[in-house]
PDB file of C-alpha atoms and ligand atoms in Angstrom:
ATOM      1  CA  MET A 645     133.334-210.491  66.990  1.00 81.00           C
ATOM      2  CA  LYS A 646     135.041-207.777  69.058  1.00 89.00           C
ATOM      3  CA  PRO A 647     137.042-208.780  72.148  1.00 91.00           C
ATOM      4  CA  LEU A 648     134.553-207.460  74.695  1.00 95.00           C
ATOM      5  CA  ASP A 649     131.352-208.437  72.911  1.00 96.00           C
ATOM      6  CA  ASN A 650     130.648-210.975  75.626  1.00 96.00           C
ATOM      7  CA  LEU A 651     130.306-208.151  78.156  1.00 97.00           C
ATOM      8  CA  PHE A 652     127.855-206.255  75.946  1.00 97.00           C
ATOM      9  CA  GLU A 653     125.839-209.412  75.547  1.00 97.00           C
ATOM     10  CA  LYS A 654     125.753-209.935  79.309  1.00 97.00           C
ATOM     11  CA  ASN A 655     124.717-206.295  79.652  1.00 97.00           C
ATOM     12  CA  ARG A 656     121.769-206.716  77.239  1.00 97.00           C
ATOM     13  CA  ASN A 657     120.663-209.850  79.063  1.00 98.00           C
ATOM     14  CA  TRP A 658     120.860-208.103  82.419  1.00 96.00           C
ATOM     15  CA  ALA A 659     118.899-205.056  81.220  1.00 96.00           C
ATOM     16  CA  GLU A 660     116.249-207.386  79.768  1.00 97.00           C
ATOM     17  CA  SER A 661     115.912-209.352  82.985  1.00 96.00           C
ATOM     18  CA  VAL A 662     115.573-206.188  85.089  1.00 95.00           C
ATOM     19  CA  LYS A 663     112.939-204.821  82.692  1.00 96.00           C
ATOM     20  CA  SER A 664     110.996-208.060  82.704  1.00 97.00           C
ATOM     21  CA  SER A 665     110.464-207.793  86.460  1.00 94.00           C
ATOM     22  CA  ASP A 666     109.866-204.004  86.432  1.00 94.00           C
ATOM     23  CA  PRO A 667     109.188-202.538  82.960  1.00 95.00           C
ATOM     24  CA  ARG A 668     109.600-198.930  84.196  1.00 95.00           C
ATOM     25  CA  PHE A 669     112.750-199.579  86.276  1.00 94.00           C
ATOM     26  CA  PHE A 670     115.243-197.662  84.120  1.00 95.00           C
ATOM     27  CA  GLU A 671     112.773-194.901  83.309  1.00 94.00           C
ATOM     28  CA  LYS A 672     112.227-194.209  87.009  1.00 92.00           C
ATOM     29  CA  LEU A 673     115.935-194.468  87.834  1.00 92.00           C
ATOM     30  CA  ALA A 674     116.938-192.130  85.024  1.00 91.00           C
ATOM     31  CA  ALA A 675     114.724-189.445  86.537  1.00 87.00           C
ATOM     32  CA  GLN A 676     116.486-189.417  89.914  1.00 84.00           C
ATOM     33  CA  GLN A 677     118.623-191.265  92.426  1.00 85.00           C
ATOM     34  CA  SER A 678     118.012-191.127  96.159  1.00 92.00           C
ATOM     35  CA  PRO A 679     120.345-193.591  97.843  1.00 96.00           C
ATOM     36  CA  GLU A 680     120.388-193.719 101.633  1.00 97.00           C
ATOM     37  CA  TYR A 681     123.890-195.146 101.838  1.00 98.00           C
ATOM     38  CA  LEU A 682     127.423-194.291 100.847  1.00 98.00           C
ATOM     39  CA  TRP A 683     129.756-197.288 100.693  1.00 98.00           C
ATOM     40  CA  ILE A 684     133.487-196.611 100.908  1.00 98.00           C
ATOM     41  CA  GLY A 685     135.144-199.923 100.100  1.00 98.00           C
ATOM     42  CA  CYS A 686     138.170-201.634  98.612  1.00 98.00           C
ATOM     43  CA  SER A 687     138.630-201.871  94.827  1.00 98.00           C
ATOM     44  CA  ASP A 688     139.068-205.650  95.154  1.00 98.00           C
ATOM     45  CA  SER A 689     136.953-207.400  92.497  1.00 97.00           C
ATOM     46  CA  ARG A 690     135.667-209.818  95.120  1.00 97.00           C
ATOM     47  CA  VAL A 691     133.981-207.105  97.183  1.00 98.00           C
ATOM     48  CA  PRO A 692     131.187-205.621  95.020  1.00 97.00           C
ATOM     49  CA  ALA A 693     129.058-203.239  97.109  1.00 97.00           C
ATOM     50  CA  ASN A 694     125.609-203.767  95.577  1.00 96.00           C
ATOM     51  CA  GLN A 695     125.715-207.553  95.473  1.00 96.00           C
ATOM     52  CA  ILE A 696     126.977-207.973  99.031  1.00 97.00           C
ATOM     53  CA  VAL A 697     124.092-206.048 100.570  1.00 97.00           C
ATOM     54  CA  GLY A 698     121.571-207.108  97.929  1.00 96.00           C
ATOM     55  CA  LEU A 699     120.775-203.596  96.689  1.00 95.00           C
ATOM     56  CA  MET A 700     119.622-202.526  93.243  1.00 92.00           C
ATOM     57  CA  PRO A 701     121.060-199.676  91.155  1.00 93.00           C
ATOM     58  CA  GLY A 702     119.953-196.384  92.694  1.00 94.00           C
ATOM     59  CA  GLU A 703     120.108-197.635  96.268  1.00 95.00           C
ATOM     60  CA  ILE A 704     123.763-197.204  97.232  1.00 97.00           C
ATOM     61  CA  PHE A 705     126.354-194.578  96.321  1.00 98.00           C
ATOM     62  CA  VAL A 706     129.831-196.063  96.046  1.00 98.00           C
ATOM     63  CA  HIS A 707     133.453-194.992  96.325  1.00 98.00           C
ATOM     64  CA  ARG A 708     136.191-197.614  96.091  1.00 98.00           C
ATOM     65  CA  ASN A 709     139.960-197.416  96.241  1.00 98.00           C
ATOM     66  CA  VAL A 710     142.831-199.667  97.293  1.00 97.00           C
ATOM     67  CA  ALA A 711     142.278-200.665 100.945  1.00 98.00           C
ATOM     68  CA  ASN A 712     139.208-198.426 101.518  1.00 98.00           C
ATOM     69  CA  MET A 713     141.096-195.342 102.585  1.00 98.00           C
ATOM     70  CA  VAL A 714     139.814-191.908 103.498  1.00 98.00           C
ATOM     71  CA  VAL A 715     142.800-189.598 103.159  1.00 96.00           C
ATOM     72  CA  HIS A 716     142.249-185.976 104.201  1.00 94.00           C
ATOM     73  CA  THR A 717     143.680-184.551 100.978  1.00 95.00           C
ATOM     74  CA  ASP A 718     142.135-187.064  98.553  1.00 97.00           C
ATOM     75  CA  PHE A 719     139.762-184.809  96.619  1.00 97.00           C
ATOM     76  CA  ASN A 720     138.317-187.762  94.772  1.00 98.00           C
ATOM     77  CA  CYS A 721     137.028-189.353  97.974  1.00 98.00           C
ATOM     78  CA  LEU A 722     136.113-185.975  99.523  1.00 98.00           C
ATOM     79  CA  THR A 723     134.104-185.038  96.434  1.00 98.00           C
ATOM     80  CA  VAL A 724     132.107-188.265  96.644  1.00 98.00           C
ATOM     81  CA  LEU A 725     131.572-187.713 100.375  1.00 98.00           C
ATOM     82  CA  GLN A 726     130.434-184.132  99.895  1.00 98.00           C
ATOM     83  CA  TYR A 727     128.036-184.942  97.073  1.00 98.00           C
ATOM     84  CA  ALA A 728     126.610-187.918  98.966  1.00 98.00           C
ATOM     85  CA  ILE A 729     126.045-185.962 102.177  1.00 98.00           C
ATOM     86  CA  ASP A 730     125.197-182.450 100.973  1.00 98.00           C
ATOM     87  CA  VAL A 731     123.231-183.232  97.829  1.00 97.00           C
ATOM     88  CA  LEU A 732     121.976-186.809  98.039  1.00 97.00           C
ATOM     89  CA  LYS A 733     121.528-186.559 101.829  1.00 97.00           C
ATOM     90  CA  VAL A 734     122.586-190.132 102.548  1.00 98.00           C
ATOM     91  CA  LYS A 735     121.852-191.186 106.117  1.00 98.00           C
ATOM     92  CA  HIS A 736     124.631-193.744 106.494  1.00 98.00           C
ATOM     93  CA  VAL A 737     128.249-193.921 105.405  1.00 98.00           C
ATOM     94  CA  MET A 738     129.910-197.309 105.759  1.00 98.00           C
ATOM     95  CA  VAL A 739     133.640-197.851 105.491  1.00 98.00           C
ATOM     96  CA  VAL A 740     133.990-201.484 104.460  1.00 98.00           C
ATOM     97  CA  GLY A 741     137.273-203.352 104.687  1.00 98.00           C
ATOM     98  CA  HIS A 742     137.789-207.012 103.934  1.00 98.00           C
ATOM     99  CA  TYR A 743     139.950-209.756 105.383  1.00 98.00           C
ATOM    100  CA  GLY A 744     142.622-211.001 102.988  1.00 98.00           C
ATOM    101  CA  CYS A 745     143.078-207.482 101.564  1.00 98.00           C
ATOM    102  CA  GLY A 746     146.131-207.257  99.319  1.00 96.00           C
ATOM    103  CA  GLY A 747     146.550-203.592 100.254  1.00 96.00           C
ATOM    104  CA  ILE A 748     146.774-204.416 103.963  1.00 97.00           C
ATOM    105  CA  ASP A 749     149.215-207.226 103.227  1.00 97.00           C
ATOM    106  CA  ALA A 750     151.430-205.020 101.056  1.00 96.00           C
ATOM    107  CA  ALA A 751     151.372-202.229 103.648  1.00 96.00           C
ATOM    108  CA  TYR A 752     152.349-204.641 106.405  1.00 96.00           C
ATOM    109  CA  GLU A 753     155.383-205.989 104.584  1.00 94.00           C
ATOM    110  CA  ASN A 754     158.512-203.934 104.068  1.00 91.00           C
ATOM    111  CA  ALA A 755     158.928-204.660 100.356  1.00 93.00           C
ATOM    112  CA  ASP A 756     159.296-201.993  97.677  1.00 94.00           C
ATOM    113  CA  ASN A 757     156.117-201.947  95.577  1.00 93.00           C
ATOM    114  CA  GLY A 758     156.698-198.591  93.933  1.00 95.00           C
ATOM    115  CA  LEU A 759     154.258-195.666  93.946  1.00 94.00           C
ATOM    116  CA  ILE A 760     151.474-197.569  95.716  1.00 93.00           C
ATOM    117  CA  ASP A 761     153.576-197.664  98.887  1.00 94.00           C
ATOM    118  CA  ASN A 762     152.920-193.950  99.321  1.00 95.00           C
ATOM    119  CA  TRP A 763     149.180-194.608  99.344  1.00 95.00           C
ATOM    120  CA  LEU A 764     149.686-197.541 101.708  1.00 95.00           C
ATOM    121  CA  ARG A 765     151.760-195.405 104.087  1.00 95.00           C
ATOM    122  CA  ASN A 766     148.501-194.477 105.736  1.00 95.00           C
ATOM    123  CA  ILE A 767     148.034-198.120 106.741  1.00 97.00           C
ATOM    124  CA  LYS A 768     151.657-198.242 107.846  1.00 96.00           C
ATOM    125  CA  ASP A 769     150.795-195.374 110.209  1.00 96.00           C
ATOM    126  CA  VAL A 770     147.959-197.476 111.650  1.00 97.00           C
ATOM    127  CA  GLN A 771     150.325-200.439 111.989  1.00 97.00           C
ATOM    128  CA  HIS A 772     152.856-198.279 113.796  1.00 97.00           C
ATOM    129  CA  ARG A 773     150.265-196.666 116.084  1.00 97.00           C
ATOM    130  CA  TYR A 774     148.915-200.051 117.223  1.00 97.00           C
ATOM    131  CA  ARG A 775     152.194-201.993 117.031  1.00 97.00           C
ATOM    132  CA  GLU A 776     151.957-203.353 120.582  1.00 97.00           C
ATOM    133  CA  ARG A 777     148.492-204.846 120.052  1.00 97.00           C
ATOM    134  CA  LEU A 778     149.528-206.243 116.680  1.00 97.00           C
ATOM    135  CA  GLU A 779     152.819-207.709 117.815  1.00 96.00           C
ATOM    136  CA  ALA A 780     151.059-209.491 120.701  1.00 98.00           C
ATOM    137  CA  ILE A 781     149.386-211.727 118.092  1.00 98.00           C
ATOM    138  CA  GLU A 782     151.501-214.704 116.977  1.00 97.00           C
ATOM    139  CA  ASP A 783     149.517-215.852 113.970  1.00 98.00           C
ATOM    140  CA  ARG A 784     150.250-213.735 110.877  1.00 97.00           C
ATOM    141  CA  GLU A 785     146.755-214.031 109.402  1.00 97.00           C
ATOM    142  CA  ALA A 786     145.105-213.075 112.695  1.00 98.00           C
ATOM    143  CA  ARG A 787     147.483-210.129 112.983  1.00 98.00           C
ATOM    144  CA  LEU A 788     146.605-208.908 109.495  1.00 98.00           C
ATOM    145  CA  ASN A 789     142.912-209.363 110.272  1.00 98.00           C
ATOM    146  CA  LEU A 790     143.310-207.073 113.268  1.00 98.00           C
ATOM    147  CA  LEU A 791     145.233-204.547 111.149  1.00 98.00           C
ATOM    148  CA  CYS A 792     142.384-204.669 108.638  1.00 98.00           C
ATOM    149  CA  GLU A 793     139.860-203.882 111.411  1.00 98.00           C
ATOM    150  CA  LEU A 794     142.031-201.129 112.913  1.00 98.00           C
ATOM    151  CA  ASN A 795     142.390-199.594 109.452  1.00 98.00           C
ATOM    152  CA  VAL A 796     138.611-199.520 109.016  1.00 98.00           C
ATOM    153  CA  MET A 797     138.166-197.879 112.420  1.00 97.00           C
ATOM    154  CA  THR A 798     140.817-195.293 111.562  1.00 97.00           C
ATOM    155  CA  GLN A 799     139.092-194.510 108.265  1.00 98.00           C
ATOM    156  CA  VAL A 800     135.767-194.139 110.095  1.00 98.00           C
ATOM    157  CA  SER A 801     137.466-191.491 112.267  1.00 97.00           C
ATOM    158  CA  ASN A 802     138.892-189.850 109.161  1.00 97.00           C
ATOM    159  CA  VAL A 803     135.389-189.608 107.664  1.00 98.00           C
ATOM    160  CA  CYS A 804     134.122-188.054 110.896  1.00 97.00           C
ATOM    161  CA  HIS A 805     136.968-185.542 110.984  1.00 95.00           C
ATOM    162  CA  THR A 806     136.181-184.096 107.559  1.00 96.00           C
ATOM    163  CA  THR A 807     134.614-180.641 107.453  1.00 95.00           C
ATOM    164  CA  ILE A 808     131.845-182.251 105.374  1.00 97.00           C
ATOM    165  CA  VAL A 809     130.654-184.515 108.185  1.00 97.00           C
ATOM    166  CA  GLN A 810     131.329-181.955 110.908  1.00 95.00           C
ATOM    167  CA  ASN A 811     129.231-179.363 109.058  1.00 96.00           C
ATOM    168  CA  ALA A 812     126.426-181.862 108.445  1.00 97.00           C
ATOM    169  CA  TRP A 813     126.174-182.641 112.143  1.00 96.00           C
ATOM    170  CA  GLN A 814     126.385-178.987 113.071  1.00 94.00           C
ATOM    171  CA  ARG A 815     123.361-178.159 110.932  1.00 95.00           C
ATOM    172  CA  GLY A 816     121.471-181.056 112.516  1.00 96.00           C
ATOM    173  CA  GLN A 817     121.560-183.477 109.572  1.00 98.00           C
ATOM    174  CA  LYS A 818     120.990-187.105 110.544  1.00 98.00           C
ATOM    175  CA  LEU A 819     124.106-189.023 109.587  1.00 98.00           C
ATOM    176  CA  ALA A 820     125.827-192.129 110.969  1.00 98.00           C
ATOM    177  CA  ILE A 821     129.286-193.414 110.025  1.00 98.00           C
ATOM    178  CA  HIS A 822     129.866-197.161 110.358  1.00 98.00           C
ATOM    179  CA  GLY A 823     132.845-199.530 110.165  1.00 98.00           C
ATOM    180  CA  TRP A 824     132.344-203.000 108.672  1.00 98.00           C
ATOM    181  CA  VAL A 825     134.555-205.848 107.536  1.00 98.00           C
ATOM    182  CA  TYR A 826     133.651-208.359 104.846  1.00 98.00           C
ATOM    183  CA  SER A 827     134.833-211.953 104.837  1.00 98.00           C
ATOM    184  CA  LEU A 828     135.801-213.393 101.451  1.00 97.00           C
ATOM    185  CA  GLU A 829     135.479-216.864 102.928  1.00 97.00           C
ATOM    186  CA  ASP A 830     131.785-216.849 103.805  1.00 97.00           C
ATOM    187  CA  GLY A 831     130.462-213.704 102.114  1.00 98.00           C
ATOM    188  CA  LEU A 832     129.343-212.190 105.416  1.00 98.00           C
ATOM    189  CA  LEU A 833     129.718-208.687 106.797  1.00 98.00           C
ATOM    190  CA  LYS A 834     130.775-207.975 110.365  1.00 98.00           C
ATOM    191  CA  ASP A 835     129.862-204.747 112.146  1.00 98.00           C
ATOM    192  CA  LEU A 836     132.870-203.459 114.093  1.00 98.00           C
ATOM    193  CA  ASP A 837     130.506-201.528 116.396  1.00 97.00           C
ATOM    194  CA  CYS A 838     132.363-198.264 115.982  1.00 97.00           C
ATOM    195  CA  THR A 839     129.395-196.244 114.695  1.00 97.00           C
ATOM    196  CA  VAL A 840     129.621-192.489 115.169  1.00 97.00           C
ATOM    197  CA  ASP A 841     126.510-190.358 114.703  1.00 97.00           C
ATOM    198  CA  ARG A 842     127.230-187.066 116.438  1.00 94.00           C
ATOM    199  CA  ALA A 843     130.090-184.607 116.858  1.00 91.00           C
ATOM    200  CA  GLU A 844     130.262-185.119 120.629  1.00 90.00           C
ATOM    201  CA  GLN A 845     131.734-188.584 120.000  1.00 92.00           C
ATOM    202  CA  MET A 846     134.801-187.016 118.412  1.00 88.00           C
ATOM    203  CA  ALA A 847     137.798-185.433 120.108  1.00 87.00           C
ATOM    204  CA  ASP A 848     137.367-181.665 120.534  1.00 85.00           C
ATOM    205  CA  ALA A 849     140.400-180.996 118.332  1.00 85.00           C
ATOM    206  CA  TYR A 850     138.419-182.055 115.242  1.00 84.00           C
ATOM    207  CA  ARG A 851     135.131-180.369 116.058  1.00 83.00           C
ATOM    208  CA  ILE A 852     133.775-177.168 114.588  1.00 80.00           C
ATOM    209  CA  ILE A 853     132.632-175.236 117.633  1.00 76.00           C
ATOM    210  CA  SER A 854     130.772-171.992 117.152  1.00 69.00           C
TER     211      SER A 854
HETATM  212 CO1   CO B1249     141.388-205.014  99.465  1.00 59.43          CO
END
C-alpha cells in the first residue's frame, strides 16, 4: 500500500457518489465550465470555497493565497482575475477573509518569520493606515478581527483598481466585487457590505477615463 492510497480511495468513492446522483455529471463538466463566481480566499485548510457556499465543481472559480491578498504585481492572482472576468465572464468576485487568520496574526506581530513577512507587508500597510481605529480596541482578538475586515476591504479596492476590472466596467460588463469574512467558529459568512459594481464608486485616480 502506497502512502497516499487512502486519498485515491476517497477520490474513487467521491466520484462514484457524484455519478450515482447524476450519471452524466463529469461528462457535462468536461465539456465546459461556466462559473458565475470568482472566490479569492485564504489558503487556510479550514476555509474551502466550494463547501462553504455549497457549490459543486464547475460553479466557482477559485484563487487562494496566504491571507487572501490582491497585490498589484502578483501575476498569479492577476492571471486568475483576467481569465475569470474576460473569458469565463464571472458576474461576482468575492474576496473572503476569515477570523483567526494566521497571516493576519503574523503580520500584526513584529516577529521575524522570514520571506513570508514580505508578502505580509501589505497587511502591515493596512495596519499602519488604520492604526488609530485599531489601537482604540483593547481586546487583542477583537483588534485582529477588525484588521482582518479592513484587509478584506483593502483587497476589494485592489481588485477594483486593476486594469482588468476597470476595463470590464468600461465596456459595460456586469461585474460586482464583494468583501466577506468567514467565521471558523460557526461556519458562517458575513457580508462586509463593501460591494463595488461600477467605476464611479472608485476614486478618479484609479479610473480609466476616455
Ligand atoms: Co488565513
